[in-house]
XYZ file of C-alpha atoms in Angstrom:
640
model
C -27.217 23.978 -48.552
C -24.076 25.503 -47.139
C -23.069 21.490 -45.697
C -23.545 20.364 -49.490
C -21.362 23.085 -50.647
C -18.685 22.435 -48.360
C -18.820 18.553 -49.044
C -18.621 19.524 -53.058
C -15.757 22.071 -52.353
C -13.778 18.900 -50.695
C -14.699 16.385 -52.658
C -13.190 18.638 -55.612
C -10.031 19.221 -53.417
C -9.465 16.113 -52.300
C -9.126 14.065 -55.877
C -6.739 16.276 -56.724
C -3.072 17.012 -55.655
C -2.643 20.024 -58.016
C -3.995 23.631 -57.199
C -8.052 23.897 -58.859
C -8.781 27.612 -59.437
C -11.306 29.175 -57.105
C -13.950 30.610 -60.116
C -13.728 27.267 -61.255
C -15.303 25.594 -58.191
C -17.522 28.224 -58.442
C -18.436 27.815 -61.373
C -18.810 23.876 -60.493
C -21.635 24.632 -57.716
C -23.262 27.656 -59.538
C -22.241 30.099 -56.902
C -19.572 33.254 -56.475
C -16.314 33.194 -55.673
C -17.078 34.857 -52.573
C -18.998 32.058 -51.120
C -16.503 29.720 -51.396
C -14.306 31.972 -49.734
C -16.576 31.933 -46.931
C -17.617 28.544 -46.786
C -13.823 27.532 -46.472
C -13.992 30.295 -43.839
C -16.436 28.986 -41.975
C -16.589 26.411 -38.540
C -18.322 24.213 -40.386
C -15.452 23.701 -43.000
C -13.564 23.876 -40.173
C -14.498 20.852 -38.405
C -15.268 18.759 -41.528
C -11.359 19.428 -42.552
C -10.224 17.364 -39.004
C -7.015 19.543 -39.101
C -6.537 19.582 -42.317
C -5.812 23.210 -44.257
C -7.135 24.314 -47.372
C -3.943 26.737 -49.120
C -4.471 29.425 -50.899
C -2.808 31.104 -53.895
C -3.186 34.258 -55.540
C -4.011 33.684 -58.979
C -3.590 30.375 -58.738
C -6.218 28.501 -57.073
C -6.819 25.925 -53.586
C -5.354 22.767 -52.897
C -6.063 20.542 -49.832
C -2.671 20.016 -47.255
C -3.489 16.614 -45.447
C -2.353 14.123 -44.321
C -3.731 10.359 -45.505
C -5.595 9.537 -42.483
C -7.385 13.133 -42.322
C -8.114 12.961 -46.530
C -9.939 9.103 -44.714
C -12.247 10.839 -42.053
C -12.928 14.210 -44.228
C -13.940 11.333 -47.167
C -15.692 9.008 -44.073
C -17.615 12.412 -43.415
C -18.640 13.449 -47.179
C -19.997 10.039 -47.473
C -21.681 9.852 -44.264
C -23.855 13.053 -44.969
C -24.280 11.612 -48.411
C -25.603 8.610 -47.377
C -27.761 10.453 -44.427
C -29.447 12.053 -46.984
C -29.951 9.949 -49.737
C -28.046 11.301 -52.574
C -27.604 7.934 -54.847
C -24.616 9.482 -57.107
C -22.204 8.430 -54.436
C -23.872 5.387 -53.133
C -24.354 3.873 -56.729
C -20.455 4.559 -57.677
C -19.504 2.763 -54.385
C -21.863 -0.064 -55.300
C -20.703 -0.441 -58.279
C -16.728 -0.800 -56.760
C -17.977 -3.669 -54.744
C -19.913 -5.161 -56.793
C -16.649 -5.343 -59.708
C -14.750 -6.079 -56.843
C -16.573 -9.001 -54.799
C -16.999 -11.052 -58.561
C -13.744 -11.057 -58.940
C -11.435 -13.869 -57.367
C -8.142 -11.692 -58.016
C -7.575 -8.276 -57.293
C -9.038 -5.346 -59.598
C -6.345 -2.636 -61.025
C -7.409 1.392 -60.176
C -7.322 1.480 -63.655
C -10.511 -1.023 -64.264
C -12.161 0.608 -61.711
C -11.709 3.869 -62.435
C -13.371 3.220 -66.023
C -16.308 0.957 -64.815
C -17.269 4.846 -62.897
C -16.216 7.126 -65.591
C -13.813 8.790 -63.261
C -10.101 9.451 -63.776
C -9.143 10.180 -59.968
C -11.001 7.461 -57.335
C -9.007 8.437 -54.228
C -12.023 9.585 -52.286
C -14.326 7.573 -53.908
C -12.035 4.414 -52.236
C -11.490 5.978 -48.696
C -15.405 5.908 -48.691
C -15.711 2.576 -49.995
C -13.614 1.293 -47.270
C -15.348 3.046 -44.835
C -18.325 1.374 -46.127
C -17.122 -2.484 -45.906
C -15.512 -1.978 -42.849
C -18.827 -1.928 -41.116
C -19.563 -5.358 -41.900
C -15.927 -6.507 -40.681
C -14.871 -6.389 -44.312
C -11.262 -4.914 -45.046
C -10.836 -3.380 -48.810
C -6.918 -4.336 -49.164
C -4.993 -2.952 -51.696
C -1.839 -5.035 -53.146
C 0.827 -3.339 -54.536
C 1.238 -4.218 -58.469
C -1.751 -6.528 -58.580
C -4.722 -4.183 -57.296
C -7.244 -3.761 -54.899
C -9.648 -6.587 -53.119
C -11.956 -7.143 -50.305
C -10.965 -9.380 -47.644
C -13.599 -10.947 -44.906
C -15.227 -14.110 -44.989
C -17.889 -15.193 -47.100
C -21.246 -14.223 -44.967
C -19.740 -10.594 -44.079
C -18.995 -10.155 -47.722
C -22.566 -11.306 -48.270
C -23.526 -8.575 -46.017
C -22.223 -5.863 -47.773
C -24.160 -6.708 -50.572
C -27.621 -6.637 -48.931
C -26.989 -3.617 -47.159
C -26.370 -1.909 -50.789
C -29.460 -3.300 -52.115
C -31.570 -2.842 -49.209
C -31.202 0.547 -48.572
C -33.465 0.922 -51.417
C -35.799 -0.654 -49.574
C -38.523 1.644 -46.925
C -40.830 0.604 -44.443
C -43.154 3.223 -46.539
C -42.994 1.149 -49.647
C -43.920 -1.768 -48.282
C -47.076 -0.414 -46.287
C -48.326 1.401 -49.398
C -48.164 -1.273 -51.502
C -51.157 -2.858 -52.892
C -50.252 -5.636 -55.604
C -47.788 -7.959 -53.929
C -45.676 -8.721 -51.334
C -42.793 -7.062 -52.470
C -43.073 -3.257 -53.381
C -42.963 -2.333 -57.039
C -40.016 -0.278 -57.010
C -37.883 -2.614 -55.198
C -38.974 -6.003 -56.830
C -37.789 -4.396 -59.970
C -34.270 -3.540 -59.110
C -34.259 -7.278 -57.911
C -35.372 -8.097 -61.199
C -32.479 -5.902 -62.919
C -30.096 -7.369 -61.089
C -31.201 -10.851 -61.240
C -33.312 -11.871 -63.067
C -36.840 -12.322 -63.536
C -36.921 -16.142 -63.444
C -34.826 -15.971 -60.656
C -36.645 -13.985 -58.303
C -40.177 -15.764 -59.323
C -38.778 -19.221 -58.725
C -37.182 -17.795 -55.171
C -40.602 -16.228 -54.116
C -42.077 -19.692 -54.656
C -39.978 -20.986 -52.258
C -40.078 -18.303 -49.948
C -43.993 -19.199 -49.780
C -43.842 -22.758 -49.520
C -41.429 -22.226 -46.446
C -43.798 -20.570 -44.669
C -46.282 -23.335 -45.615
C -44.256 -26.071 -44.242
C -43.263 -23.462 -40.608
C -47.254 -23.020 -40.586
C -47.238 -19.251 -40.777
C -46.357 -15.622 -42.328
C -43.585 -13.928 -43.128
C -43.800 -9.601 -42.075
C -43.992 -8.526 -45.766
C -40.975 -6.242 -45.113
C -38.811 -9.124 -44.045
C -40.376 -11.357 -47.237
C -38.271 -8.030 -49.745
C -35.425 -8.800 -47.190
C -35.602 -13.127 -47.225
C -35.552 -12.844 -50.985
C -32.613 -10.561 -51.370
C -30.646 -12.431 -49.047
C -31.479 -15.824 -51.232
C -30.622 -14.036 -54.429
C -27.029 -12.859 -53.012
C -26.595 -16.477 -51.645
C -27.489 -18.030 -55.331
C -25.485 -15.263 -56.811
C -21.835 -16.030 -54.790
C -22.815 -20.183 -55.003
C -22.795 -19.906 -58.962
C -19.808 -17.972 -58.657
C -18.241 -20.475 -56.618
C -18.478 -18.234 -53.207
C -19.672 -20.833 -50.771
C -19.969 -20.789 -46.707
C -18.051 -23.453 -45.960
C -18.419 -23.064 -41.997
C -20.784 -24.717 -39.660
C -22.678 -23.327 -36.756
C -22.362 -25.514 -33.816
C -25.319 -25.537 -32.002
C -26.567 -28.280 -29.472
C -30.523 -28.200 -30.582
C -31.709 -27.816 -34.066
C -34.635 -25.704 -34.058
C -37.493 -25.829 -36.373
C -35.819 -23.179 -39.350
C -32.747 -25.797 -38.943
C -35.214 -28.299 -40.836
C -36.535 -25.960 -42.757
C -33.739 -24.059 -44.609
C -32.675 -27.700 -45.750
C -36.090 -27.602 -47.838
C -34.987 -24.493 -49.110
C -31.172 -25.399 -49.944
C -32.772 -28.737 -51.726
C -35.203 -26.485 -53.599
C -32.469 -24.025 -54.405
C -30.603 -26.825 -55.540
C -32.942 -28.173 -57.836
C -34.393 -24.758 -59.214
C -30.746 -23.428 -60.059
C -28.923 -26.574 -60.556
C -26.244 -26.060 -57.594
C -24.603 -28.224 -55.220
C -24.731 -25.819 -52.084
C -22.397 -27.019 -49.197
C -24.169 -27.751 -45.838
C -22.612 -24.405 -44.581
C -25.421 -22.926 -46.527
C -27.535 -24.798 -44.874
C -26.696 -22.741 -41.332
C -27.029 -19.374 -43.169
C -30.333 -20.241 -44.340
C -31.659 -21.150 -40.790
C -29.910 -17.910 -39.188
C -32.166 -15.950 -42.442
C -35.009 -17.602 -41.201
C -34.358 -17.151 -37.553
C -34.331 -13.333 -37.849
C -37.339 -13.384 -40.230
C -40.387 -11.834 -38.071
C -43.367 -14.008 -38.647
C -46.939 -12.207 -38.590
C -47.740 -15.067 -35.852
C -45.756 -16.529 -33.344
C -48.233 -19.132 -31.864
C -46.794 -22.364 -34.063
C -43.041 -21.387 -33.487
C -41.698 -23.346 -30.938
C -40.416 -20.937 -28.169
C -38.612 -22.250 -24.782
C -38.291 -19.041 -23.738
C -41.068 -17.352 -22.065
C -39.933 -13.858 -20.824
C -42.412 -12.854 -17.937
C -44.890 -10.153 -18.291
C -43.787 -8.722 -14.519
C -39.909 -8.646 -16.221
C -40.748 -6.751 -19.316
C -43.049 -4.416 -16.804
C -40.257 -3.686 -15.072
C -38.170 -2.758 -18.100
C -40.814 -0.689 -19.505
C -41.176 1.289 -15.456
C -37.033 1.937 -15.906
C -37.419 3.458 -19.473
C -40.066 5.575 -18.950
C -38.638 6.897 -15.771
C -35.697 7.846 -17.357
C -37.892 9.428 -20.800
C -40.539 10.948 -18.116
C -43.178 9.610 -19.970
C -45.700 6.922 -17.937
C -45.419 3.909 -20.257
C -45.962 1.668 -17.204
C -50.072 1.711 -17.944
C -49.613 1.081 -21.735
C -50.595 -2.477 -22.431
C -49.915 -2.117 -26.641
C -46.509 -1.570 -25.480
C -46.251 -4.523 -23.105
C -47.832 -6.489 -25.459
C -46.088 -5.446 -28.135
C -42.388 -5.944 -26.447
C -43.337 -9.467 -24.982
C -44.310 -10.716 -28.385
C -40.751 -9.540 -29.687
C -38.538 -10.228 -27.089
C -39.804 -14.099 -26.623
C -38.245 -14.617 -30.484
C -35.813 -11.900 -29.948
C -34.198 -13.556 -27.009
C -34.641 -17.369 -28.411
C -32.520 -16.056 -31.613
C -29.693 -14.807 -29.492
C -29.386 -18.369 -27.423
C -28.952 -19.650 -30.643
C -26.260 -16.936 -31.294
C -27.875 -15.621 -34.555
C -27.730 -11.845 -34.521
C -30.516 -9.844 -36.255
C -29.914 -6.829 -38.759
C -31.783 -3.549 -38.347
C -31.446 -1.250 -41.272
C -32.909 1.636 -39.232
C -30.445 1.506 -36.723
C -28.097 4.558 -37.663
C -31.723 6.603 -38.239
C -33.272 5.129 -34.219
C -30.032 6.500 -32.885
C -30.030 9.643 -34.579
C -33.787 10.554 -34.609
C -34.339 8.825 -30.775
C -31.272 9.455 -29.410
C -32.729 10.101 -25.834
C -35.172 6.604 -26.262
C -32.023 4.420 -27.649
C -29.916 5.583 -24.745
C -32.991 5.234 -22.124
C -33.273 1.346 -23.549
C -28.978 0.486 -23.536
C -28.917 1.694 -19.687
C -32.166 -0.396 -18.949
C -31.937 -3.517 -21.018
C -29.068 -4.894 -18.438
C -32.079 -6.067 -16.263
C -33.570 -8.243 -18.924
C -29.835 -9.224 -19.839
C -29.581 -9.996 -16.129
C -33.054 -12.238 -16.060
C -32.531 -14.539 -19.444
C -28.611 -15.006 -19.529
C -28.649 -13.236 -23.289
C -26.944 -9.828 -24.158
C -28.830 -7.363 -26.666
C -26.387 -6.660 -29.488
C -27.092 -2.676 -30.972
C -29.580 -3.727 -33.438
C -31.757 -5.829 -31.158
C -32.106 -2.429 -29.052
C -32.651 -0.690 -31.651
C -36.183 -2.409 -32.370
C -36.879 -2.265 -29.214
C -36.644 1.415 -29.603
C -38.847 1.100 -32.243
C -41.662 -0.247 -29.809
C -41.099 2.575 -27.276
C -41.209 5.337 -29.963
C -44.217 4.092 -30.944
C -45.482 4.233 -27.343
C -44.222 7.461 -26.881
C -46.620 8.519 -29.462
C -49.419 6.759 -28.511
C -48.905 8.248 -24.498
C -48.830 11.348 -22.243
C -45.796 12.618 -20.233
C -45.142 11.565 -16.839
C -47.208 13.256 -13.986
C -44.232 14.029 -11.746
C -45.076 16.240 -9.496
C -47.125 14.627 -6.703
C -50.223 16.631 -5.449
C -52.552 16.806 -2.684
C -55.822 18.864 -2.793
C -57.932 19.895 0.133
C -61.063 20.700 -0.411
C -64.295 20.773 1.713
C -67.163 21.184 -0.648
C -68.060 17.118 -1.244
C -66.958 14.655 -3.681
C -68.488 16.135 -6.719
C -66.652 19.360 -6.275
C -63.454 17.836 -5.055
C -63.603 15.147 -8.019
C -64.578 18.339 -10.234
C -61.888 20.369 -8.937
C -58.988 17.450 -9.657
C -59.650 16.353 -12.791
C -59.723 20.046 -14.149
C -56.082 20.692 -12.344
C -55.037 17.553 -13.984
C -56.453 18.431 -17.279
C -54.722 21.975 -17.068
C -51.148 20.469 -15.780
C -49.739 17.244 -17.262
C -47.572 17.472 -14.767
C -49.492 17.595 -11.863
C -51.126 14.141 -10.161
C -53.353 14.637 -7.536
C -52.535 11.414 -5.577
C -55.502 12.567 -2.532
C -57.555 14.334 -1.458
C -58.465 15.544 2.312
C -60.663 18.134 4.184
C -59.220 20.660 5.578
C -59.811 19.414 8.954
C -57.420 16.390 8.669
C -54.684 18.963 7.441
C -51.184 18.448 9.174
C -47.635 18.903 8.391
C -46.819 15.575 9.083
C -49.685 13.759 6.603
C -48.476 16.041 3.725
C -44.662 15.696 3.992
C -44.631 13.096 0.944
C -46.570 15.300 -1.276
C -44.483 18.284 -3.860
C -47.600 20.275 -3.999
C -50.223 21.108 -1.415
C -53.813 22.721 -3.056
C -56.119 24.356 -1.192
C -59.102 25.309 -2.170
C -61.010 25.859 0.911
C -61.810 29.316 2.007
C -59.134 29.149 4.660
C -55.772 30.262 3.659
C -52.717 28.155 4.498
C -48.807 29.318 4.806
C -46.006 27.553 3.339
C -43.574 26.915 0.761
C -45.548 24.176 -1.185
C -49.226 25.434 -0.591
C -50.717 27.011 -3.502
C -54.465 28.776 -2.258
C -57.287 28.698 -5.387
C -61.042 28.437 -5.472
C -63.074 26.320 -6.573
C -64.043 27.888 -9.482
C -60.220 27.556 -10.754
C -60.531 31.235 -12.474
C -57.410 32.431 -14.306
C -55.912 33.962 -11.706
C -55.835 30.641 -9.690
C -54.080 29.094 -13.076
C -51.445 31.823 -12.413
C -51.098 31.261 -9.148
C -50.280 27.132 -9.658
C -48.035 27.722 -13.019
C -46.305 30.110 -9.828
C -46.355 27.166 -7.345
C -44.809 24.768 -10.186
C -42.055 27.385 -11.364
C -40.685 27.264 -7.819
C -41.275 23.221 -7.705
C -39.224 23.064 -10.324
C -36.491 25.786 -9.293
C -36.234 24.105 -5.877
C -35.869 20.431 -7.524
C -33.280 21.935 -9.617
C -31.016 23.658 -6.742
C -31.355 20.843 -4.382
C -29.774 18.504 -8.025
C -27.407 20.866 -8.540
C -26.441 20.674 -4.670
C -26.159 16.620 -4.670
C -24.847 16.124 -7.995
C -22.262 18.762 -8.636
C -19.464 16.428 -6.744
C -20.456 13.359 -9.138
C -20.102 15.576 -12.345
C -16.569 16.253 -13.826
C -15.369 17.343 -16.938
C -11.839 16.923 -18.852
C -10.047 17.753 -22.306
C -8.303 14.775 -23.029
C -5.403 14.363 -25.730
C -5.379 10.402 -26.141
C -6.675 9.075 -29.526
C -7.368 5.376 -28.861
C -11.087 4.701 -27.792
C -10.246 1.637 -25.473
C -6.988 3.653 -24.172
C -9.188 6.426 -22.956
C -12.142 4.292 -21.303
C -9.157 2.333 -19.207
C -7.899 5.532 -18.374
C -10.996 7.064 -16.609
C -12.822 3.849 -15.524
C -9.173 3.580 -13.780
C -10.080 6.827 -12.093
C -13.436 5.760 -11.187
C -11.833 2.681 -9.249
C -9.687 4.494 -7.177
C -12.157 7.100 -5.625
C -14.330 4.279 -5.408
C -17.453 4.843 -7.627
C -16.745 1.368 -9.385
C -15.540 -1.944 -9.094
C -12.813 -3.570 -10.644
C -15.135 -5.186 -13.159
C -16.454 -1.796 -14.280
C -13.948 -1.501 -17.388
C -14.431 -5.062 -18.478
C -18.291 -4.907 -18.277
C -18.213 -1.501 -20.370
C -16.266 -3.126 -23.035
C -18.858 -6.554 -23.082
C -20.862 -3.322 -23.647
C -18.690 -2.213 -26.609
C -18.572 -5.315 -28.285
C -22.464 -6.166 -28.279
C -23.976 -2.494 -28.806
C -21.074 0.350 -29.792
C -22.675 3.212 -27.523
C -21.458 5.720 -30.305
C -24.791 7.988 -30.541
C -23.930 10.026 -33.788
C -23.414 14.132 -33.223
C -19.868 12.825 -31.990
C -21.016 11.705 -28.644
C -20.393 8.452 -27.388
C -21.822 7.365 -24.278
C -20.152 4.460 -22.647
C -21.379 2.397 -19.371
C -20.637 -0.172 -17.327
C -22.842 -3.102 -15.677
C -24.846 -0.904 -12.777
C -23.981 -3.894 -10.619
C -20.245 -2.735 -10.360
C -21.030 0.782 -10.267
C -20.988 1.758 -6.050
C -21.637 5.666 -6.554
C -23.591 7.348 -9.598
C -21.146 9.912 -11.566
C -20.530 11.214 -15.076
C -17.579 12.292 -16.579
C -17.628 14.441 -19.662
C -14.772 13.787 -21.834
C -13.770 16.290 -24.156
C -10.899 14.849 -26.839
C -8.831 17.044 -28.989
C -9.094 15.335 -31.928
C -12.072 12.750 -33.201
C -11.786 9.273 -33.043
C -13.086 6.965 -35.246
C -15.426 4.791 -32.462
C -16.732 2.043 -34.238
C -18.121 3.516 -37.699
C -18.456 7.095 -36.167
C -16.218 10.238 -35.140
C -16.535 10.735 -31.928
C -15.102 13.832 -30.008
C -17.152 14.205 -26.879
C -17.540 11.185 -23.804
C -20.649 11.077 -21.599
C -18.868 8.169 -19.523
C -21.962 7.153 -17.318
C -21.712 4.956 -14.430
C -25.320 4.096 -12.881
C -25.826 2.624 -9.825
C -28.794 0.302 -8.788
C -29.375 2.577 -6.162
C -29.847 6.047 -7.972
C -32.602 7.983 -6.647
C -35.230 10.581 -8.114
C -32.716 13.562 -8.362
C -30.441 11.214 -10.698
C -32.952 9.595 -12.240
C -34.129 13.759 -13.444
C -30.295 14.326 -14.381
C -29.898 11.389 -16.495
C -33.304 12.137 -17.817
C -31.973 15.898 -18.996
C -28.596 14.156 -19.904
C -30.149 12.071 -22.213
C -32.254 15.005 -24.137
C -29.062 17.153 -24.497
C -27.533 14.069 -26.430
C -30.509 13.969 -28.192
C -29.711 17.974 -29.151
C -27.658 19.157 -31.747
C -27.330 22.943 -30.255
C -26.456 21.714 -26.844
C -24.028 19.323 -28.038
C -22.507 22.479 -30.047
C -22.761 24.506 -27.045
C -20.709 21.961 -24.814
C -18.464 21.300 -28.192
C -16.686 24.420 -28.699
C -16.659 25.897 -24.988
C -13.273 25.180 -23.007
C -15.163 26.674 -19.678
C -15.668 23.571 -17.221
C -18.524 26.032 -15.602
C -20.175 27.121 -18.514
C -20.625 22.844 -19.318
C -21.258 22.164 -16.093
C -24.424 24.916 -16.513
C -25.332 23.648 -19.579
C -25.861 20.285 -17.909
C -27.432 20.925 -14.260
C -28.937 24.302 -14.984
């Protein structure tokens, strides 16, 4: 409640250069004066206001002192959070800009605009609309004495408008519903902004395309296939046409296909579409999931022992054992055969849950970018952001499905037969999900030498044994035995963590750094890296490939950038703490986990990049590191 005050409170502010009394903003968000007094008090306020003050006068009221470029990231933020949480006011006003200003071949006046949303001051309302296009490469340009425009080419522009329309659009709706393909709800906003006829005659062609390719469409991705038609009839009666042509040296099957469905369009709507359409179609169809995969003809044929080893790397780094789930395999061979055929063909996929994976699975999205380089490595392809992001989507699912990781490696001697020995194990491994009792011996073949791979030695033979990893129970496993192993693991785990904090306190290091340019500051460090020899030469240039495919941005205002682990000699992390955000990507950014991972990283790094990955994952840790300027307290905060 207090965040939705504080974006009101601004919002107020900042379409207005003139002081707005206090009681009046009160008034505004049904509250006291008092409150707002202390919400513009607050850290919260604070941060949102990116150094921006809020003046007060006596008997006069607030006004907002900033600059242009803070009045852009406090209006980035507002909109952010309103989008995050679904408030359509916002989101329908900036559809509504786009949509006045993408049918129009010359630029729109403020004026125009300002009446189509029945508001007199649009300032903020713009900044967020920018904000909004630039994330699909889109510029909103504004011309001095003509108006404002937006500036991209013709399948960006195209992409604006189905990420406004499909972000009505929910997984949820489409599993509940019952009388079609296409949910209710959404079908009839096609309908409103279409047209019936129009939408009937594309469905008809939707389905006979997946007659003549011999299989299904996902029903999801039949809502998406339609509005992506209905935006490409739209902007070809309006004289909006691709022009372009995709070069590629083998046309695949959708190739032949989306010229039945630019003939069909033609003849249904009376258009003469270019044979640039014809190439959008195809890359539509080529991201379309199919319910069956068996008629597509696929080249690629990832190996089973590749995505194994993929799905080993993740869960190591998620401590969950994933390696024994064969949904999951399954699952991830079946979508990274297509997945990987689409990106040889150089047609990128779109993944309307991506800003939700990385914010909601933080720790699984960041487990899959540091892993997927050995898949990368295997096909020749690189995983743009929203390809990983469904991949996510997979290991979530497995996550849920699976038990943690038995990481602490047992033995258990025992000398009362295999009944009570297989009795005894299966209730310590029932008790502790941590625990795996990899053998079992009598006591008689006991010695220090057999056991010296093993975190946890369990006897439970009458004889007692000395030693820092020997626990001593009874068969019986009565509650004071339970004590006495939850003892044992405590100082497992306290030992594990001193003998981490003893190899990697040299390879952690932490800096407040003033520079405000995202590729400036990755030189700058990777630079570092170089010279004390953790990384190659290459490092920076893989890091940015990295960039470029899948923006490592995380949301929170963490970024966490990484190289190839080929260049990387020595594992090390440096956390970067700027003085002021930067805009990386589509997000503010204000805290750098630059990771560099080497092939060679054993167990203790594998368990620091595994707790590295969950504080990303956690707001009050992030907040903890955020607003401390101690390099010990962050450096506890990470190892301890």
């Amino acid at each position: 409640m207090k965040n939705f005050r504080i974006h009101q409170i601004l919002t107020t502010l900042i379409e207005s250069d003139a002081f707005i009394k206090t009681k009046d903003i009160a008034r505004q968000l049904d509250v006291s004066s008092r409150t707002i007094f202390n919400d513009i008090d607050s850290r919260q306020m604070e941060r949102t206001l990116h150094g921006a003050t809020i003046e007060r006068r006596p008997n006069v009221g607030l006004r907002l002192i900033a600059t242009p470029e803070q009045k852009r990231k406090i209006s980035y933020e507002i909109f952010n959070h309103t989008h995050t949480m679904s408030h359509r006011i916002e989101t329908d006003d900036i559809a509504i800009i786009i949509d006045e200003l993408l049918r129009n071949h010359k630029p729109v006046s403020i004026d125009d605009l300002s009446q189509r949303v029945y508001r007199s001051n649009i300032t903020a309302l713009l900044d967020a609309t920018q904000v909004y296009v630039e994330k699909h490469h889109c510029k909103l340009v504004r011309k001095p004495y003509r108006g404002i425009t937006i500036e991209g080419n013709e399948s960006d522009k195209r992409s604006v408008l189905r990420s406004l329309l499909l972000q009505n659009l929910r997984y949820d709706d489409v599993s509940a519903n019952q009388n079609g393909r296409v949910p209710y709800s959404f079908m009839q906003l096609l309908v409103q902004t279409y047209s019936q006829q129009w939408i009937d005659s594309l469905l008809h062609i939707i389905e006979r395309s997946e007659t003549n390719m011999g299989l299904k469409y996902t029903d999801y991705d039949v809502a998406v296939l339609l509005t992506k038609l209905a935006i490409l009839v739209e902007r070809s009666v309006g004289k909006h046409a691709i022009q372009e042509k995709t070069l590629i040296n083998e046309k695949p099957q959708e190739y032949y296909i989306a010229m039945m469905i630019k003939d069909s369009i033609s003849d249904s709507f009376y258009l003469e579409l270019t044979s640039g359409e014809i190439y959008e179609i195809m890359n539509y169809l080529m991201v379309t999931r199919k319910k069956e995969n068996s008629d597509l003809v696929i080249h690629n044929q990832i190996s089973l022992e590749v995505v194994d080893k993929f799905i080993k790397l993740v869960g190591t780094y998620l401590n969950f054992d994933l390696h024994h789930d064969s949904e999951l395999a399954n699952n991830l061979l079946n979508h990274l055969r297509p997945a990987i055929r689409r990106i040889k063909f150089g047609v990128s996929s779109e993944n309307p849950l991506l800003d939700r994976i990385k914010f909601e699975y933080t720790h699984v999205y960041i487990a899959v970018m540091t892993s997927i380089e050995f898949i990368e490595n295997t096909e020749h392809v690189v995983f743009d952001a929203n390809e990983i992001g469904y991949i996510c989507l997979h290991i979530a699912a497995a996550l849920n499905r699976g038990t943690q990781s038995r990481y602490v490696r047992g033995i258990l001697i025992c000398d009362d037969g295999l009944s009570i020995e297989g009795y005894v194990k299966s209730k310590i491994e029932q008790k502790f999900t941590e625990i795996d009792v990899q053998s079992t011996i009598q006591y008689s073949s006991y010695n220090h030498d057999f056991i010296e791979g093993f975190d946890l030695i369990i006897n439970a033979t009458n004889r007692a044994i000395i030693g820092d990893k020997v626990v001593n129970i009874s068969v019986a496993l009565t509650r004071e035995d339970i004590t006495a192993i939850n003892a044992a693991l405590f100082t497992f785990e306290l030992r594990r963590t001193m003998l981490i904090k003893d190899t990697l306190k040299n390879h952690i290091y932490i800096f407040n750094e003033s520079l405000t340019d995202r590729d400036a500051i990755l030189k700058k460090y990777s630079g570092y890296l170089e010279i004390d020899n953790y990384v190659s030469s290459h490092f920076f240039e893989s890091m940015m490939l990295r960039e470029k495919s899948s923006p490592t941005a995380m949301g929170r205002g963490v970024a966490v950038p990484h190289g190839s682990r080929s260049h990387v000699y020595s594992s090390i992390v440096l956390v970067i703490k700027l003085e002021k955000e930067i805009i990386w990507n589509d997000q503010l950014v204000d805290i750098i986990f630059l990771t560099a991972i080497s092939t060679k990283t054993d167990d203790n790094y594998n368990l620091f990049f595994r707790k590295l990955f969950t504080i990303i994952s956690d707001d009050d840790m992030i907040n903890r590191i955020r607003i401390t300027n101690d390099p010990n307290e962050i450096e506890a905060i990470l190892l301890d």
